[in-house]
């Protein structure tokens, strides 16, 4: 089954080229019924796009708006009473800066650790001549469907002395089996067996083969892996919640969580009093801007990384 | 070929240490294990099935069970067909450029962190959020989405789908891209409408993918992580928001009741495993599709 899928993906490039060679649209003019379908289909997708974009757009708009206007429901499409006070207030908080610094360290070192554990292993798994390949595959697959659970995991990390150590934020989450299989299927479909055999005939050892033939051909998959792991680490919150207790080690998401949720209970339980209302307004202002500030790297990188999403090897393989 | 092991050994050791060692830790589900005990030297006394019995006789056992199951079930009923519909719909668009742009938009929420997602929910649906501010301005008053237990499931499920429907569509889009264009041309010549071709050409082409995703979804009908539910929990919505995994988190990490929490977690993952095996066996029997 998965093989068909991979073949389908390979066909994609050929199909695209063929489609380009043929007339841009199908030679037959669409019938009336089809025109209706295309219109309805387009409207459906457009509505979906609005549903996806609007909440994000609103957060941006609200972060630049006067809190009073937001509270009175006047802000919905465009900033009202433009202000950046939310941002200036937010950036005064020291925790945001340490959070940013910590997250950058965790993401950088952690992603390197991920690549070290994923790329070479994916290469080895893609080799049909790896002894006990099937057994190793099963050892990996089982972990996708069964695990020890939260408490034994916590006890292990605690035994290793990683509780409240920043090292935990780098070492944990070292390899995602799903990503590993993605790398494996990339190599299976993109590096011809003959290339490896030719290298062997020429007297290339396994290391030479990997470093001078395989790695230079791996740029696309390494890019995708960096993307997946780095975003996952940037957004990771729970490993920090569970394992860290010193604020100096907190990553951005944990700091963000404290900003976002801290006053929520107060604001939901007692909305009547004026002082609380006032406090809520300022707090909400900071919340809107904190969402933008903490997502900034992803927002900036998104246009550059999105071209990788359509690549076929996003689809992993079990077999 | 043994030098190849240098490439995979670190990963293998990592997986054995961080995935298989905790599996050994499951023994504490059958022990009176407290934070003072040591798992390696085995200081805890054996408790047999006592932890499980305690869980089953819990006054809120069925609430935890049904909260977990229903949250997954409702999520599945919407979250499973939606990406398929979206993929078929995107694939049927005439303008390929527009389709690419829409895909880029649909993938975007996938990269938002859970903390930000739940933060957005508070800012949109909270007491002072957009929906309430507009409602209040229109004279409808304010509705406490986070204090009404009833609102928990819709918020949880719709936000989850909002975040991931586009990303989940990728796998179907990839399968659809492999459909031989000649099939479409032949069908067109035969006078099949675009709608007809969705059902006669596109859908059969992605059927194997749908089967595999269905097996995986059924296998996870009792698995919902504690992460998002924990972020969305308030004292007022516990009636629906307390699920098995959040309960494990609270009893174990917060309460220090390690043996008991492990037993509860084990119960949940055992159900998942059984569901997955049943789904896979059935699929193998009635179609040629299976995970292994």
Coordinates of C-alpha atoms in Angstrom, one line a residue:
Chain A
X1 CA 0.0 0.0 0.0
X2 CA 2.7 2.4 1.0
X3 CA 4.7 1.5 -2.0
X4 CA 1.8 2.6 -4.3
X5 CA 1.9 5.9 -2.5
X6 CA 5.6 6.4 -3.0
X7 CA 5.2 5.5 -6.6
X8 CA 2.4 8.0 -6.9
X9 CA 4.7 10.6 -5.5
X10 CA 7.4 9.9 -7.9
X11 CA 4.9 10.1 -10.7
X12 CA 4.0 13.5 -9.6
X13 CA 6.9 15.3 -11.2
X14 CA 6.4 13.5 -14.5
X15 CA 2.7 14.2 -14.4
X16 CA 3.4 17.9 -13.8
X17 CA 5.7 18.1 -16.7
X18 CA 3.2 16.3 -19.0
X19 CA 0.4 18.6 -17.9
X20 CA 2.5 21.6 -18.8
X21 CA 3.3 20.2 -22.2
X22 CA -0.4 19.6 -22.9
X23 CA -2.7 22.6 -23.2
X24 CA -3.0 24.5 -19.9
X25 CA -6.5 23.5 -19.4
X26 CA -8.3 20.4 -20.6
X27 CA -9.3 20.7 -24.3
X28 CA -13.0 20.2 -23.6
X29 CA -14.9 23.3 -22.4
X30 CA -16.5 22.8 -19.1
X31 CA -20.2 22.1 -19.2
X32 CA -22.7 24.3 -17.5
X33 CA -22.9 21.8 -14.6
X34 CA -19.2 21.8 -14.2
X35 CA -19.1 25.6 -14.1
X36 CA -21.6 25.5 -11.2
X37 CA -19.4 23.0 -9.5
X38 CA -16.2 25.0 -9.9
X39 CA -18.0 28.0 -8.6
X40 CA -19.3 26.2 -5.5
X41 CA -16.0 24.5 -4.9
X42 CA -14.2 27.8 -5.1
X43 CA -16.6 29.5 -2.7
X44 CA -16.3 26.6 -0.2
X45 CA -12.5 26.8 -0.2
X46 CA -12.6 30.6 0.1
X47 CA -14.8 30.4 3.1
X48 CA -12.4 27.9 4.6
X49 CA -9.5 30.2 3.9
X50 CA -11.3 33.1 5.7
X51 CA -12.0 30.8 8.7
X52 CA -8.3 29.9 8.9
X53 CA -6.9 33.4 8.4
X54 CA -9.4 35.5 10.3
X55 CA -8.5 34.5 13.9
X56 CA -4.8 35.1 13.2
X57 CA -5.5 38.4 11.5
X58 CA -7.6 39.5 14.4
X59 CA -4.8 38.8 16.9
X60 CA -2.5 41.0 14.9
X61 CA -5.0 43.7 14.5
X62 CA -6.0 43.7 18.2
X63 CA -2.4 43.8 19.3
X64 CA -2.0 47.2 17.6
X65 CA -5.4 48.6 18.7
X66 CA -6.6 50.6 21.6
X67 CA -7.7 48.2 24.4
X68 CA -10.9 50.1 24.9
X69 CA -11.9 49.8 21.3
X70 CA -11.1 46.0 21.5
X71 CA -13.2 45.6 24.6
X72 CA -16.1 47.5 23.0
X73 CA -16.2 45.1 20.1
X74 CA -15.1 47.9 17.6
X75 CA -12.0 46.1 16.4
X76 CA -12.5 43.3 14.0
X77 CA -11.0 44.1 10.6
X78 CA -8.5 46.9 11.1
X79 CA -6.6 48.5 14.0
X80 CA -8.7 51.1 15.8
X81 CA -6.7 53.7 17.8
X82 CA -3.3 52.5 16.6
X83 CA -0.9 51.9 19.5
X84 CA 2.2 49.8 20.2
X85 CA 1.8 50.0 24.0
X86 CA 1.2 46.3 24.2
X87 CA 4.6 45.6 22.7
X88 CA 6.5 48.2 24.7
X89 CA 4.9 46.8 27.9
X90 CA 5.7 43.3 26.9
X91 CA 9.3 44.0 26.1
X92 CA 9.8 45.5 29.5
X93 CA 9.3 42.0 31.0
X94 CA 12.7 40.4 31.6
X95 CA 11.2 36.9 31.4
X96 CA 10.4 37.3 27.7
X97 CA 14.1 38.0 27.0
X98 CA 15.4 35.1 29.0
X99 CA 12.7 32.9 27.5
X100 CA 13.8 34.0 24.0
X101 CA 17.4 33.3 24.7
X102 CA 16.7 29.9 26.3
X103 CA 14.5 28.8 23.5
X104 CA 17.0 29.8 20.8
X105 CA 19.7 27.7 22.7
X106 CA 17.3 24.7 23.1
X107 CA 16.1 24.9 19.5
X108 CA 19.6 25.2 18.0
X109 CA 21.4 22.5 20.0
X110 CA 18.3 20.3 20.2
X111 CA 17.8 20.3 16.4
X112 CA 21.5 19.4 15.8
X113 CA 21.0 16.5 18.2
X114 CA 17.9 15.5 16.3
X115 CA 19.7 15.5 13.0
X116 CA 22.6 13.5 14.4
X117 CA 20.1 10.8 15.5
X118 CA 17.8 10.9 12.5
X119 CA 19.8 11.3 9.3
X120 CA 22.5 8.6 9.6
X121 CA 20.0 6.2 11.1
X122 CA 17.6 6.8 8.3
X123 CA 20.3 6.1 5.8
X124 CA 21.2 2.8 7.5
X125 CA 17.6 1.8 7.6
X126 CA 17.2 2.5 3.9
X127 CA 19.9 0.0 3.1
X128 CA 18.5 -3.4 2.3
X129 CA 21.8 -5.1 3.3
X130 CA 21.6 -3.8 6.9
X131 CA 21.8 -7.0 9.1
X132 CA 18.6 -7.5 11.1
X133 CA 17.0 -4.6 9.3
X134 CA 13.4 -6.0 9.9
X135 CA 14.1 -6.4 13.6
X136 CA 15.3 -2.9 14.0
X137 CA 12.4 -1.6 12.1
X138 CA 10.0 -3.3 14.4
X139 CA 11.8 -2.0 17.5
X140 CA 11.2 1.5 16.1
X141 CA 7.6 0.9 14.9
X142 CA 6.4 -0.5 18.3
X143 CA 7.3 2.8 20.0
X144 CA 4.9 4.6 17.7
X145 CA 2.0 2.6 19.2
X146 CA 3.0 1.7 22.7
X147 CA 5.0 3.3 25.4
X148 CA 5.6 3.3 29.2
X149 CA 3.5 6.3 29.8
X150 CA 4.1 9.6 31.6
X151 CA 5.1 8.4 35.0
X152 CA 7.8 5.8 34.1
X153 CA 9.1 8.4 31.6
X154 CA 9.4 11.0 34.3
X155 CA 11.1 8.5 36.7
X156 CA 13.6 7.7 34.0
X157 CA 14.4 11.3 33.3
X158 CA 14.7 11.9 37.1
X159 CA 17.0 8.8 37.5
X160 CA 19.2 10.3 34.7
X161 CA 19.4 13.5 36.8
X162 CA 17.8 15.6 34.1
X163 CA 15.0 17.1 36.2
X164 CA 15.4 20.9 36.4
X165 CA 18.4 20.7 34.1
X166 CA 18.4 22.7 30.9
X167 CA 20.0 19.7 29.3
X168 CA 16.7 17.9 29.5
X169 CA 15.3 20.4 27.0
X170 CA 18.0 19.5 24.5
X171 CA 18.4 15.7 25.0
X172 CA 14.7 14.7 25.3
X173 CA 12.7 14.3 22.1
X174 CA 15.9 13.2 20.4
X175 CA 14.3 11.3 17.6
X176 CA 10.8 11.1 16.2
X177 CA 10.3 7.6 14.6
X178 CA 7.9 9.2 12.1
X179 CA 10.6 11.5 10.9
X180 CA 13.1 8.7 10.9
X181 CA 10.9 6.7 8.5
X182 CA 10.5 9.8 6.3
X183 CA 14.3 10.1 6.0
X184 CA 14.5 6.4 5.2
X185 CA 11.9 6.6 2.5
X186 CA 13.6 9.6 1.0
X187 CA 16.8 7.6 0.7
X188 CA 15.0 4.6 -0.7
X189 CA 13.5 6.6 -3.5
X190 CA 16.2 9.1 -4.2
X191 CA 19.5 7.3 -4.0
X192 CA 19.8 4.6 -6.6
X193 CA 21.2 1.3 -5.4
X194 CA 23.7 1.4 -8.4
X195 CA 25.3 4.6 -7.1
X196 CA 26.1 2.8 -3.8
X197 CA 27.3 -0.3 -5.6
X198 CA 29.5 1.8 -7.9
X199 CA 31.0 3.5 -4.9
X200 CA 31.7 0.2 -3.3
X201 CA 33.4 -1.1 -6.5
X202 CA 35.6 2.0 -6.4
X203 CA 36.7 1.1 -2.9
X204 CA 34.5 3.6 -1.0
X205 CA 34.0 2.6 2.6
X206 CA 30.7 3.1 4.3
X207 CA 31.8 6.4 5.8
X208 CA 33.2 7.8 2.6
X209 CA 30.0 6.8 0.8
X210 CA 27.9 8.5 3.5
X211 CA 29.8 11.7 3.8
X212 CA 30.8 12.3 0.1
X213 CA 27.9 10.8 -1.8
X214 CA 24.8 10.5 0.4
X215 CA 25.1 13.7 2.5
X216 CA 25.5 16.0 -0.5
X217 CA 22.3 14.5 -2.0
X218 CA 20.4 15.0 1.3
X219 CA 19.9 18.7 1.3
X220 CA 16.1 18.7 0.8
X221 CA 15.4 16.1 3.4
X222 CA 17.8 17.8 5.9
X223 CA 15.9 21.0 5.3
X224 CA 12.6 19.3 6.0
X225 CA 13.9 17.7 9.1
X226 CA 15.3 21.0 10.4
X227 CA 11.9 22.5 9.8
X228 CA 9.9 19.8 11.6
X229 CA 12.2 19.4 14.6
X230 CA 12.9 23.1 15.0
X231 CA 9.3 24.1 14.9
X232 CA 8.4 21.3 17.3
X233 CA 11.1 22.5 19.7
X234 CA 10.2 26.1 19.3
X235 CA 6.6 25.3 20.2
X236 CA 7.4 22.7 22.9
X237 CA 5.9 23.6 26.2
X238 CA 5.2 20.4 28.2
X239 CA 8.7 19.1 28.5
X240 CA 9.6 22.4 30.2
X241 CA 6.4 22.4 32.3
X242 CA 7.2 18.9 33.6
X243 CA 10.9 18.9 34.0
X244 CA 11.9 22.5 34.8
X245 CA 11.3 24.4 37.9
X246 CA 13.8 27.3 37.9
X247 CA 12.6 30.3 36.0
X248 CA 16.0 31.1 34.6
X249 CA 15.7 27.9 32.4
X250 CA 12.2 28.5 31.2
X251 CA 11.7 28.5 27.4
X252 CA 9.6 31.1 25.7
X253 CA 6.5 29.0 25.5
X254 CA 6.4 28.6 29.3
X255 CA 6.9 32.3 29.8
X256 CA 4.2 32.9 27.2
X257 CA 1.9 30.5 29.0
X258 CA 2.3 32.4 32.2
X259 CA 1.5 35.7 30.5
X260 CA -1.5 34.3 28.6
X261 CA -3.2 32.3 31.4
X262 CA -2.1 34.1 34.6
X263 CA -4.9 36.6 34.9
X264 CA -7.6 34.6 33.0
X265 CA -9.2 33.2 36.1
X266 CA -9.4 36.6 37.7
X267 CA -10.9 38.1 34.6
X268 CA -13.5 35.4 34.1
X269 CA -14.6 35.2 37.7
X270 CA -15.0 38.9 38.5
X271 CA -15.8 41.0 35.4
X272 CA -17.9 43.5 37.3
X273 CA -15.4 45.5 39.1
X274 CA -13.8 48.5 37.3
X275 CA -10.3 47.9 38.5
X276 CA -10.3 44.4 37.3
X277 CA -11.7 45.5 34.0
X278 CA -8.9 48.0 33.7
X279 CA -6.3 45.3 34.6
X280 CA -7.8 42.9 32.1
X281 CA -7.6 45.5 29.3
X282 CA -3.9 46.0 29.8
X283 CA -3.3 42.3 30.3
X284 CA -5.2 41.4 27.1
X285 CA -3.2 44.0 25.2
X286 CA 0.0 42.3 26.4
X287 CA -1.4 38.9 25.5
X288 CA -2.2 39.9 21.9
X289 CA 1.3 41.2 21.4
X290 CA 3.0 38.3 23.2
X291 CA 1.4 35.9 20.8
X292 CA 2.8 37.8 17.9
X293 CA 6.3 38.3 19.4
X294 CA 6.6 34.6 20.3
X295 CA 5.5 33.4 16.9
X296 CA 7.6 36.0 15.1
X297 CA 10.4 33.6 13.9
X298 CA 7.8 31.2 12.5
X299 CA 5.8 34.0 10.8
X300 CA 9.0 35.3 9.2
X301 CA 10.2 31.9 8.1
X302 CA 6.9 30.6 6.9
X303 CA 7.0 32.0 3.3
X304 CA 10.5 30.5 2.9
X305 CA 9.8 27.1 4.3
X306 CA 6.3 26.5 2.8
X307 CA 7.8 25.3 -0.5
X308 CA 9.0 22.2 1.2
X309 CA 5.5 21.1 2.2
X310 CA 4.5 19.9 -1.2
X311 CA 7.4 17.5 -1.6
X312 CA 6.5 14.0 -1.8
X313 CA 8.6 12.6 0.9
X314 CA 6.5 14.2 3.5
X315 CA 4.7 10.9 3.4
X316 CA 6.3 8.4 5.7
X317 CA 6.6 4.7 5.0
X318 CA 6.1 1.7 7.3
X319 CA 7.5 -0.9 5.0
Chain B
X1 CA 27.8 -4.6 6.2
X2 CA 28.3 -4.3 10.0
X3 CA 29.9 -0.8 9.7
X4 CA 26.4 0.4 8.9
X5 CA 25.6 -0.1 12.6
X6 CA 27.8 2.9 13.5
X7 CA 25.1 5.0 11.8
X8 CA 22.2 3.5 13.6
X9 CA 23.6 2.5 17.0
X10 CA 23.2 5.9 18.7
X11 CA 19.6 6.1 17.6
X12 CA 18.9 2.5 18.6
X13 CA 20.5 3.1 22.1
X14 CA 18.4 6.3 22.4
X15 CA 15.2 4.5 21.6
X16 CA 16.0 1.7 23.9
X17 CA 16.8 4.1 26.8
X18 CA 14.0 6.6 26.3
X19 CA 11.2 4.3 24.9
X20 CA 11.9 0.8 26.1
X21 CA 13.3 1.6 29.6
X22 CA 10.0 3.4 30.5
X23 CA 8.2 0.2 29.3
X24 CA 10.0 -1.7 32.0
X25 CA 8.8 1.1 34.4
X26 CA 5.3 -0.2 33.9
X27 CA 6.0 -2.7 36.7
X28 CA 5.2 0.1 39.1
X29 CA 1.6 -0.1 38.0
X30 CA 1.5 -3.3 40.1
X31 CA 3.3 -1.8 43.1
X32 CA 2.7 0.5 46.0
X33 CA 5.1 2.9 44.4
X34 CA 5.8 6.3 46.1
X35 CA 8.2 9.1 45.2
X36 CA 10.6 7.7 47.9
X37 CA 10.9 4.4 46.2
X38 CA 13.6 3.3 43.7
X39 CA 12.6 1.6 40.6
X40 CA 16.0 -0.1 39.9
X41 CA 16.6 -1.7 43.3
X42 CA 12.8 -2.4 43.6
X43 CA 12.1 -1.1 47.0
X44 CA 8.4 -0.8 46.5
X45 CA 6.1 -3.6 47.7
X46 CA 3.9 -5.5 45.3
X47 CA 0.3 -4.6 45.1
X48 CA -1.1 -7.0 42.6
X49 CA -4.0 -5.5 40.8
X50 CA -4.9 -3.2 43.6
X51 CA -4.2 0.0 41.6
X52 CA -6.4 -1.1 38.8
X53 CA -9.2 -2.1 41.1
X54 CA -8.9 1.3 42.8
X55 CA -9.3 2.9 39.4
X56 CA -12.2 0.9 38.3
X57 CA -14.1 1.5 41.5
X58 CA -13.5 5.2 41.3
X59 CA -16.6 7.3 41.6
X60 CA -15.7 9.2 38.4
X61 CA -14.2 6.2 36.5
X62 CA -17.0 6.2 33.8
X63 CA -16.9 10.0 33.5
X64 CA -13.1 9.8 32.8
X65 CA -13.7 7.0 30.4
X66 CA -16.6 8.6 28.5
X67 CA -15.0 12.0 28.4
X68 CA -11.9 10.6 26.8
X69 CA -13.8 8.4 24.4
X70 CA -16.4 11.0 23.3
X71 CA -13.8 13.7 22.9
X72 CA -11.9 11.4 20.5
X73 CA -15.0 10.2 18.8
X74 CA -16.5 13.6 18.0
X75 CA -13.0 14.8 17.0
X76 CA -12.8 11.8 14.7
X77 CA -16.2 12.2 13.1
X78 CA -15.3 15.7 12.0
X79 CA -11.5 15.5 11.8
X80 CA -11.4 12.3 9.6
X81 CA -13.6 13.3 6.6
X82 CA -12.7 17.0 6.6
X83 CA -9.1 16.6 5.2
X84 CA -10.4 14.2 2.6
X85 CA -13.1 16.6 1.4
X86 CA -10.6 19.5 1.4
X87 CA -8.0 17.5 -0.5
X88 CA -10.6 16.4 -3.1
X89 CA -11.8 20.0 -3.4
X90 CA -8.4 21.5 -3.8
X91 CA -7.5 18.9 -6.3
X92 CA -10.6 19.7 -8.3
X93 CA -9.8 23.4 -8.6
X94 CA -9.1 24.6 -12.1
X95 CA -6.5 27.2 -11.2
X96 CA -3.4 25.3 -9.9
X97 CA -1.8 28.5 -8.6
X98 CA -4.9 29.4 -6.5
X99 CA -4.8 25.8 -5.2
X100 CA -1.2 26.2 -4.1
X101 CA -1.9 29.5 -2.4
X102 CA -4.9 28.0 -0.5
X103 CA -2.8 25.0 0.6
X104 CA -0.2 27.4 2.0
X105 CA -2.9 29.1 4.0
X106 CA -4.4 25.9 5.2
X107 CA -1.1 24.5 6.4
X108 CA -0.2 27.6 8.4
X109 CA -2.1 26.9 11.7
X110 CA -0.3 23.6 12.0
X111 CA 2.8 25.6 13.0
X112 CA 1.1 27.4 15.8
X113 CA 2.1 26.2 19.3
X114 CA -0.6 24.8 21.6
X115 CA 0.0 27.5 24.1
X116 CA -0.6 30.1 21.4
X117 CA -3.6 28.2 20.2
X118 CA -5.3 28.1 23.6
X119 CA -4.2 31.6 24.2
X120 CA -6.0 32.6 21.0
X121 CA -9.1 30.7 22.2
X122 CA -9.1 32.7 25.4
X123 CA -8.7 36.0 23.5
X124 CA -11.4 35.0 21.0
X125 CA -13.9 33.3 23.2
X126 CA -13.0 34.4 26.7
X127 CA -15.1 36.7 28.9
X128 CA -13.3 39.7 27.3
X129 CA -12.7 38.1 24.0
X130 CA -13.7 39.1 20.5
X131 CA -16.9 37.0 20.3
X132 CA -18.1 38.4 23.7
X133 CA -17.1 41.9 22.9
X134 CA -19.1 41.9 19.7
X135 CA -22.0 40.1 21.4
X136 CA -22.0 42.6 24.2
X137 CA -21.9 45.5 21.8
X138 CA -24.9 44.0 20.0
X139 CA -26.7 43.7 23.4
X140 CA -26.5 39.9 23.6
X141 CA -24.5 39.9 26.8
X142 CA -21.5 37.8 27.6
X143 CA -21.3 34.0 27.5
X144 CA -18.6 32.2 29.5
X145 CA -17.2 29.7 27.1
X146 CA -14.6 28.6 29.6
X147 CA -16.9 28.4 32.5
X148 CA -19.6 26.4 30.7
X149 CA -18.6 22.7 30.7
X150 CA -20.8 22.2 27.7
X151 CA -18.7 24.5 25.6
X152 CA -15.5 22.6 26.2
X153 CA -15.9 19.8 23.6
X154 CA -16.9 22.1 20.7
X155 CA -14.1 24.5 21.5
X156 CA -11.5 21.6 21.8
X157 CA -12.6 19.8 18.6
X158 CA -13.1 22.8 16.4
X159 CA -9.9 24.4 17.4
X160 CA -8.1 21.1 16.8
X161 CA -9.6 20.8 13.4
X162 CA -8.9 24.4 12.6
X163 CA -5.3 23.8 13.3
X164 CA -4.8 20.5 11.5
X165 CA -7.2 19.9 8.7
X166 CA -4.9 21.4 6.1
X167 CA -1.9 19.6 7.3
X168 CA -3.8 16.3 7.4
X169 CA -4.9 16.9 3.8
X170 CA -1.3 16.7 2.5
X171 CA -1.2 12.9 2.5
X172 CA -4.4 12.8 0.4
X173 CA -3.2 15.5 -1.9
X174 CA 0.1 13.6 -2.5
X175 CA -2.0 10.5 -3.4
X176 CA -4.2 12.5 -5.7
X177 CA -1.2 14.0 -7.5
X178 CA -0.3 10.4 -8.6
X179 CA -3.6 9.9 -10.4
X180 CA -2.9 9.3 -14.1
X181 CA -4.3 12.3 -16.0
X182 CA -5.3 10.0 -18.8
X183 CA -8.0 8.6 -16.6
X184 CA -9.5 12.0 -16.2
X185 CA -9.2 12.7 -19.9
X186 CA -10.9 9.4 -20.8
X187 CA -13.7 10.1 -18.3
X188 CA -14.1 13.6 -19.7
X189 CA -14.4 12.3 -23.3
X190 CA -17.0 9.9 -22.1
X191 CA -18.9 12.9 -20.8
X192 CA -18.4 12.5 -17.1
X193 CA -18.9 15.7 -15.1
X194 CA -16.2 16.9 -12.6
X195 CA -18.3 15.8 -9.7
X196 CA -18.7 12.4 -11.3
X197 CA -15.0 12.2 -11.8
X198 CA -14.4 12.9 -8.1
X199 CA -16.3 9.8 -7.3
X200 CA -15.2 7.6 -10.2
X201 CA -11.5 8.6 -10.5
X202 CA -10.2 10.6 -7.5
X203 CA -11.9 8.8 -4.6
X204 CA -10.9 5.3 -5.7
X205 CA -7.3 6.5 -6.2
X206 CA -7.0 7.6 -2.6
X207 CA -8.9 4.7 -1.1
X208 CA -5.8 2.8 0.1
X209 CA -4.6 6.0 1.9
X210 CA -8.0 6.5 3.4
X211 CA -7.9 2.9 4.8
X212 CA -4.5 3.3 6.4
X213 CA -5.5 6.6 8.0
X214 CA -8.8 5.1 9.2
X215 CA -6.9 2.2 10.9
X216 CA -4.6 4.7 12.6
X217 CA -7.6 6.9 13.6
X218 CA -9.5 4.0 15.1
X219 CA -6.4 2.9 16.9
X220 CA -6.3 6.3 18.6
X221 CA -10.0 6.6 19.6
X222 CA -9.0 6.5 23.2
X223 CA -5.8 8.5 23.0
X224 CA -5.9 12.2 23.5
X225 CA -2.9 13.9 25.0
X226 CA -3.2 15.8 28.2
X227 CA -1.4 18.8 26.8
X228 CA -4.2 20.7 25.2
X229 CA -6.9 19.6 27.5
X230 CA -4.8 20.7 30.5
X231 CA -4.3 24.1 28.9
X232 CA -8.1 24.5 28.4
X233 CA -9.2 23.2 31.7
X234 CA -10.8 25.5 34.2
X235 CA -12.4 24.4 37.5
X236 CA -15.8 25.0 35.9
X237 CA -15.4 22.8 32.9
X238 CA -13.8 19.8 34.6
X239 CA -17.1 17.8 34.2
X240 CA -16.1 17.3 30.5
X241 CA -12.5 18.4 30.3
X242 CA -11.1 15.8 32.8
X243 CA -9.9 13.0 30.7
X244 CA -7.8 10.0 31.5
X245 CA -4.5 11.6 30.5
X246 CA -5.0 14.8 32.5
X247 CA -6.0 12.6 35.4
X248 CA -2.8 10.6 35.1
X249 CA -0.9 13.9 35.1
X250 CA -2.6 15.2 38.2
X251 CA -2.5 12.0 40.2
X252 CA 1.0 11.1 39.2
X253 CA 3.1 14.2 38.7
X254 CA 1.1 16.5 40.9
X255 CA -0.1 14.0 43.5
X256 CA 2.9 11.7 43.7
X257 CA 0.6 8.6 43.4
X258 CA 3.0 7.0 41.0
X259 CA 1.9 3.4 41.0
X260 CA -1.8 4.3 40.6
X261 CA -1.2 6.9 37.9
X262 CA 0.9 4.4 35.9
X263 CA -1.8 1.8 36.2
X264 CA -4.4 4.3 34.9
X265 CA -2.1 5.3 32.0
X266 CA -1.4 1.6 31.2
X267 CA -5.2 0.9 31.1
X268 CA -5.5 3.7 28.5
X269 CA -2.7 2.6 26.3
X270 CA -3.7 -1.0 26.4
X271 CA -7.2 0.0 25.1
X272 CA -5.4 1.9 22.3
X273 CA -3.3 -1.0 21.3
X274 CA -6.3 -3.4 21.3
X275 CA -8.3 -0.9 19.1
X276 CA -5.4 -0.6 16.7
X277 CA -5.0 -4.4 16.4
X278 CA -8.7 -4.9 15.8
X279 CA -8.9 -2.2 13.2
X280 CA -5.8 -3.5 11.4
X281 CA -7.1 -7.1 11.5
X282 CA -10.5 -6.1 10.1
X283 CA -8.9 -4.0 7.4
X284 CA -6.7 -6.9 6.4
X285 CA -9.7 -9.2 6.2
X286 CA -12.0 -7.0 4.1
X287 CA -9.4 -5.2 2.0
X288 CA -5.8 -5.8 1.2
X289 CA -4.8 -2.7 3.2
X290 CA -3.1 -3.0 6.5
X291 CA -0.3 -1.3 8.5
X292 CA 1.8 -4.4 8.4

